[in-house]
Amino acid sequence: MLCPRTTTKHRRNDKVAPVYQKKQATAQQAEAVVDALMKERSRLEPQQRREQLLDTGAALFAEKPYEDVLLNDIAARAGVSRATLYHYFPSKRDLYVAIFKRASNRFLARVGPDPQLPLAEQLAAGLEAHIQSFVDHPYEAVTINRGALSDDPAIQAIIAEELNVVGQRLIDKLVAEGRLREVTEIAVEGWLAFVRAACVKWIQSPNISRADLTEMCLRAFDCALGHPNKLLASPNVRNMRSRLFALLP
């Protein structure tokens, strides 16, 4: 026969256990709700997730050389698992090329001036669009100009497309005005390389104004064609530059 003390203890335990179990179940339910809310907040549509990963990758590639960026770092900063990152981009190279391609598409979407405009106005408008693309997406601007994978066929194809869309338009216009194609191709492609390098340097260390950068690039175009200040002297370009500079921050 159990003693009264033991019997009382058991009865007390019988009452406490259900209460403890109920509290524990409630805590577990609350934790499950919090987890579900966190997952819901972090859940993105596939295209949104892809854009987030591209943004994160561009930021890291801009901070470090290509070789020093790890996919683990990108996944951690984006708040996703490595498996999720690999689902969208099977390799670091695939992610880098996708960043490059997105930046190129944005650039080409901007540089579509009216072909009926005089060459000088088309050039000035295209240059401003190019500079604005660097301002809007500085991380990508630095990333795609670090030189990583410069010999990669996919990167070369993207660069060739840019040159074909932008450069060929200028070349054809200049040739139609009587310039020799071979010389013009060298001048235009060299100028485009100069503009890209100047914009990268400027976006990293903006020690001159945007207006000064624009004028420098326009002067470089004139010099490449062997006619210093001809483009800058154009009344239409002067008026366009005045309007553009008035809108600059």
Short mmCIF file of C-alpha atoms in Angstrom, two decimals:
data_model
loop_
_atom_site.label_atom_id
_atom_site.label_comp_id
_atom_site.label_asym_id
_atom_site.label_seq_id
_atom_site.Cartn_x
_atom_site.Cartn_y
_atom_site.Cartn_z
CA MET A 1 0.00 0.00 0.00
CA LEU A 2 1.36 3.42 -0.99
CA CYS A 3 2.01 5.99 1.67
CA PRO A 4 -0.15 9.15 1.60
CA ARG A 5 2.84 11.38 0.57
CA THR A 6 3.60 9.24 -2.46
CA THR A 7 -0.02 9.14 -3.47
CA THR A 8 -0.29 12.96 -3.26
CA LYS A 9 2.88 13.39 -5.31
CA HIS A 10 1.59 11.14 -8.05
CA ARG A 11 -1.71 12.95 -8.09
CA ARG A 12 0.14 16.30 -8.41
CA ASN A 13 2.23 14.95 -11.28
CA ASP A 14 -0.89 13.67 -12.98
CA LYS A 15 -2.27 17.22 -12.96
CA VAL A 16 0.97 18.99 -13.97
CA ALA A 17 1.89 16.72 -16.91
CA PRO A 18 -1.12 17.57 -19.11
CA VAL A 19 -0.59 21.29 -18.45
CA TYR A 20 3.09 21.06 -19.40
CA GLN A 21 2.30 19.04 -22.50
CA LYS A 22 -0.35 21.54 -23.51
CA LYS A 23 2.08 24.47 -23.11
CA GLN A 24 4.75 22.59 -25.06
CA ALA A 25 2.30 21.85 -27.87
CA THR A 26 1.25 25.50 -27.95
CA ALA A 27 4.90 26.63 -28.15
CA GLN A 28 5.56 24.20 -30.99
CA GLN A 29 2.51 25.45 -32.86
CA ALA A 30 3.64 29.05 -32.41
CA GLU A 31 7.11 28.18 -33.69
CA ALA A 32 5.59 26.44 -36.71
CA VAL A 33 3.49 29.51 -37.47
CA VAL A 34 6.57 31.77 -37.27
CA ASP A 35 8.50 29.42 -39.56
CA ALA A 36 5.64 29.41 -42.04
CA LEU A 37 5.45 33.20 -42.02
CA MET A 38 9.21 33.50 -42.56
CA LYS A 39 9.06 31.08 -45.47
CA GLU A 40 6.12 32.95 -46.95
CA ARG A 41 7.96 36.25 -46.72
CA SER A 42 11.08 34.80 -48.32
CA ARG A 43 9.18 33.03 -51.09
CA LEU A 44 9.54 34.80 -54.43
CA GLU A 45 8.25 34.12 -57.87
CA PRO A 46 10.87 32.42 -60.09
CA GLN A 47 11.64 35.57 -62.07
CA GLN A 48 11.86 37.66 -58.90
CA ARG A 49 14.22 35.12 -57.34
CA ARG A 50 16.37 35.07 -60.46
CA GLU A 51 16.62 38.86 -60.44
CA GLN A 52 17.51 38.82 -56.74
CA LEU A 53 20.32 36.34 -57.36
CA LEU A 54 21.61 38.41 -60.28
CA ASP A 55 21.59 41.55 -58.12
CA THR A 56 23.39 39.76 -55.30
CA GLY A 57 25.96 38.24 -57.64
CA ALA A 58 26.61 41.57 -59.36
CA ALA A 59 27.23 43.23 -55.99
CA LEU A 60 29.73 40.58 -54.92
CA PHE A 61 31.55 40.49 -58.26
CA ALA A 62 31.88 44.27 -58.03
CA GLU A 63 33.44 43.96 -54.57
CA LYS A 64 35.90 41.17 -55.36
CA PRO A 65 37.73 39.70 -58.36
CA TYR A 66 35.88 36.89 -60.09
CA GLU A 67 38.21 34.24 -58.71
CA ASP A 68 37.54 35.28 -55.10
CA VAL A 69 33.76 35.11 -55.27
CA LEU A 70 32.26 31.85 -54.03
CA LEU A 71 28.78 30.57 -54.81
CA ASN A 72 28.38 29.86 -51.11
CA ASP A 73 28.89 33.58 -50.42
CA ILE A 74 26.28 34.54 -53.00
CA ALA A 75 23.75 32.06 -51.61
CA ALA A 76 24.37 33.22 -48.04
CA ARG A 77 23.96 36.90 -48.91
CA ALA A 78 20.80 36.18 -50.92
CA GLY A 79 19.40 34.13 -48.03
CA VAL A 80 18.91 30.98 -50.09
CA SER A 81 20.36 27.50 -50.09
CA ARG A 82 23.08 26.41 -52.48
CA ALA A 83 20.55 24.07 -54.07
CA THR A 84 18.29 27.02 -54.89
CA LEU A 85 21.18 28.95 -56.40
CA TYR A 86 22.24 25.94 -58.48
CA HIS A 87 18.66 25.53 -59.68
CA TYR A 88 18.88 28.93 -61.39
CA PHE A 89 22.59 29.01 -62.22
CA PRO A 90 24.45 25.68 -62.43
CA SER A 91 27.85 27.36 -62.12
CA LYS A 92 29.55 30.64 -61.21
CA ARG A 93 30.33 31.18 -64.88
CA ASP A 94 26.62 30.83 -65.78
CA LEU A 95 25.71 33.43 -63.17
CA TYR A 96 28.42 35.82 -64.36
CA VAL A 97 27.38 35.51 -68.00
CA ALA A 98 23.74 36.12 -67.03
CA ILE A 99 24.75 39.30 -65.19
CA PHE A 100 26.69 40.44 -68.25
CA LYS A 101 23.77 39.65 -70.57
CA ARG A 102 21.23 41.48 -68.42
CA ALA A 103 23.42 44.58 -68.29
CA SER A 104 23.88 44.47 -72.07
CA ASN A 105 20.13 44.13 -72.65
CA ARG A 106 19.46 47.14 -70.44
CA PHE A 107 22.07 49.14 -72.29
CA LEU A 108 20.76 48.23 -75.73
CA ALA A 109 17.22 49.05 -74.64
CA ARG A 110 18.39 52.58 -73.83
CA VAL A 111 20.49 53.30 -76.91
CA GLY A 112 17.82 53.37 -79.55
CA PRO A 113 17.84 56.94 -80.90
CA ASP A 114 15.67 58.08 -83.78
CA PRO A 115 17.53 57.08 -86.98
CA GLN A 116 16.07 60.16 -88.66
CA LEU A 117 18.07 62.44 -86.34
CA PRO A 118 21.45 63.81 -87.47
CA LEU A 119 24.41 61.66 -86.46
CA ALA A 120 25.61 64.18 -83.88
CA GLU A 121 22.29 64.09 -82.03
CA GLN A 122 22.07 60.29 -82.18
CA LEU A 123 25.57 60.05 -80.76
CA ALA A 124 24.93 62.50 -77.93
CA ALA A 125 21.66 60.80 -76.98
CA GLY A 126 23.25 57.34 -77.09
CA LEU A 127 26.16 58.48 -74.95
CA GLU A 128 23.83 59.90 -72.31
CA ALA A 129 21.85 56.66 -72.28
CA HIS A 130 25.10 54.72 -71.81
CA ILE A 131 26.22 56.88 -68.90
CA GLN A 132 22.77 56.64 -67.32
CA SER A 133 22.94 52.85 -67.45
CA PHE A 134 26.11 53.03 -65.35
CA VAL A 135 24.43 55.39 -62.90
CA ASP A 136 21.36 53.17 -62.55
CA HIS A 137 23.32 49.92 -62.14
CA PRO A 138 26.80 50.71 -60.77
CA TYR A 139 27.47 47.19 -59.45
CA GLU A 140 26.87 45.61 -62.84
CA ALA A 141 28.85 48.34 -64.55
CA VAL A 142 31.93 47.48 -62.51
CA THR A 143 31.36 43.73 -62.66
CA ILE A 144 31.18 43.42 -66.44
CA ASN A 145 34.29 45.50 -66.94
CA ARG A 146 36.69 43.71 -64.59
CA GLY A 147 37.95 41.57 -67.44
CA ALA A 148 36.92 38.21 -65.97
CA LEU A 149 36.13 35.58 -68.60
CA SER A 150 37.06 38.08 -71.30
CA ASP A 151 37.86 35.21 -73.67
CA ASP A 152 34.69 33.28 -72.88
CA PRO A 153 32.65 32.67 -76.08
CA ALA A 154 29.40 33.73 -74.38
CA ILE A 155 30.93 37.01 -73.18
CA GLN A 156 32.46 37.65 -76.59
CA ALA A 157 29.07 37.05 -78.23
CA ILE A 158 27.42 39.62 -75.96
CA ILE A 159 30.13 42.20 -76.68
CA ALA A 160 29.87 41.50 -80.40
CA GLU A 161 26.12 42.08 -80.25
CA GLU A 162 26.64 45.45 -78.56
CA LEU A 163 29.22 46.48 -81.15
CA ASN A 164 26.94 45.32 -83.93
CA VAL A 165 23.92 47.24 -82.64
CA VAL A 166 25.66 50.41 -81.49
CA GLY A 167 28.91 50.48 -83.43
CA GLN A 168 27.53 49.34 -86.77
CA ARG A 169 24.87 52.02 -86.67
CA LEU A 170 27.54 54.69 -86.27
CA ILE A 171 29.85 53.12 -88.82
CA ASP A 172 27.15 52.85 -91.49
CA LYS A 173 26.10 56.44 -90.90
CA LEU A 174 29.68 57.71 -91.18
CA VAL A 175 30.41 55.61 -94.26
CA ALA A 176 27.26 56.99 -95.87
CA GLU A 177 28.73 60.44 -95.31
CA GLY A 178 31.80 59.48 -97.31
CA ARG A 179 34.26 58.01 -94.80
CA LEU A 180 36.34 54.91 -95.52
CA ARG A 181 34.84 51.86 -93.79
CA GLU A 182 38.12 50.28 -92.61
CA VAL A 183 39.34 53.44 -90.87
CA THR A 184 35.89 54.21 -89.49
CA GLU A 185 35.49 50.74 -87.96
CA ILE A 186 38.76 51.11 -86.06
CA ALA A 187 37.86 54.62 -84.89
CA VAL A 188 34.34 53.70 -83.71
CA GLU A 189 35.28 50.45 -81.97
CA GLY A 190 38.23 52.15 -80.29
CA TRP A 191 35.97 55.00 -79.16
CA LEU A 192 33.38 52.62 -77.71
CA ALA A 193 36.13 50.88 -75.72
CA PHE A 194 37.31 54.27 -74.45
CA VAL A 195 33.79 55.27 -73.38
CA ARG A 196 33.29 52.04 -71.46
CA ALA A 197 36.63 52.35 -69.67
CA ALA A 198 36.01 56.03 -68.86
CA CYS A 199 32.55 55.31 -67.46
CA VAL A 200 33.84 52.46 -65.28
CA LYS A 201 36.56 54.70 -63.87
CA TRP A 202 34.06 57.50 -63.29
CA ILE A 203 31.44 55.34 -61.56
CA GLN A 204 34.11 54.00 -59.19
CA SER A 205 35.72 57.39 -58.52
CA PRO A 206 33.49 60.26 -59.65
CA ASN A 207 36.16 62.94 -59.38
CA ILE A 208 34.71 64.91 -62.30
CA SER A 209 31.15 65.93 -63.03
CA ARG A 210 28.89 63.95 -65.29
CA ALA A 211 28.85 66.91 -67.65
CA ASP A 212 32.65 66.81 -67.85
CA LEU A 213 32.56 63.07 -68.52
CA THR A 214 30.07 63.55 -71.35
CA GLU A 215 32.14 66.30 -72.93
CA MET A 216 35.32 64.23 -72.63
CA CYS A 217 33.69 61.33 -74.48
CA LEU A 218 32.32 63.60 -77.20
CA ARG A 219 35.75 65.17 -77.68
CA ALA A 220 37.29 61.70 -77.90
CA PHE A 221 34.89 60.82 -80.72
CA ASP A 222 35.86 63.93 -82.64
CA CYS A 223 39.55 63.16 -82.16
CA ALA A 224 39.12 59.53 -83.22
CA LEU A 225 37.64 60.75 -86.49
CA GLY A 226 40.35 63.36 -86.96
CA HIS A 227 38.08 66.38 -86.54
CA PRO A 228 38.67 67.90 -83.07
CA ASN A 229 35.67 69.79 -81.69
CA LYS A 230 33.53 69.28 -84.81
CA LEU A 231 30.89 67.34 -82.92
CA LEU A 232 30.94 69.71 -79.95
CA ALA A 233 30.58 72.65 -82.30
CA SER A 234 27.32 71.31 -83.72
CA PRO A 235 24.45 73.66 -82.70
CA ASN A 236 22.06 70.73 -82.28
CA VAL A 237 24.46 68.91 -79.96
CA ARG A 238 25.16 72.08 -77.97
CA ASN A 239 21.43 72.56 -77.44
CA MET A 240 20.94 68.90 -76.53
CA ARG A 241 23.85 68.98 -74.07
CA SER A 242 22.42 72.11 -72.46
CA ARG A 243 19.05 70.42 -71.98
CA LEU A 244 20.63 67.24 -70.66
CA PHE A 245 22.95 69.03 -68.24
CA ALA A 246 20.05 71.05 -66.88
CA LEU A 247 18.36 67.79 -65.86
CA LEU A 248 21.43 66.26 -64.24
CA PRO A 249 21.54 66.06 -60.41
#
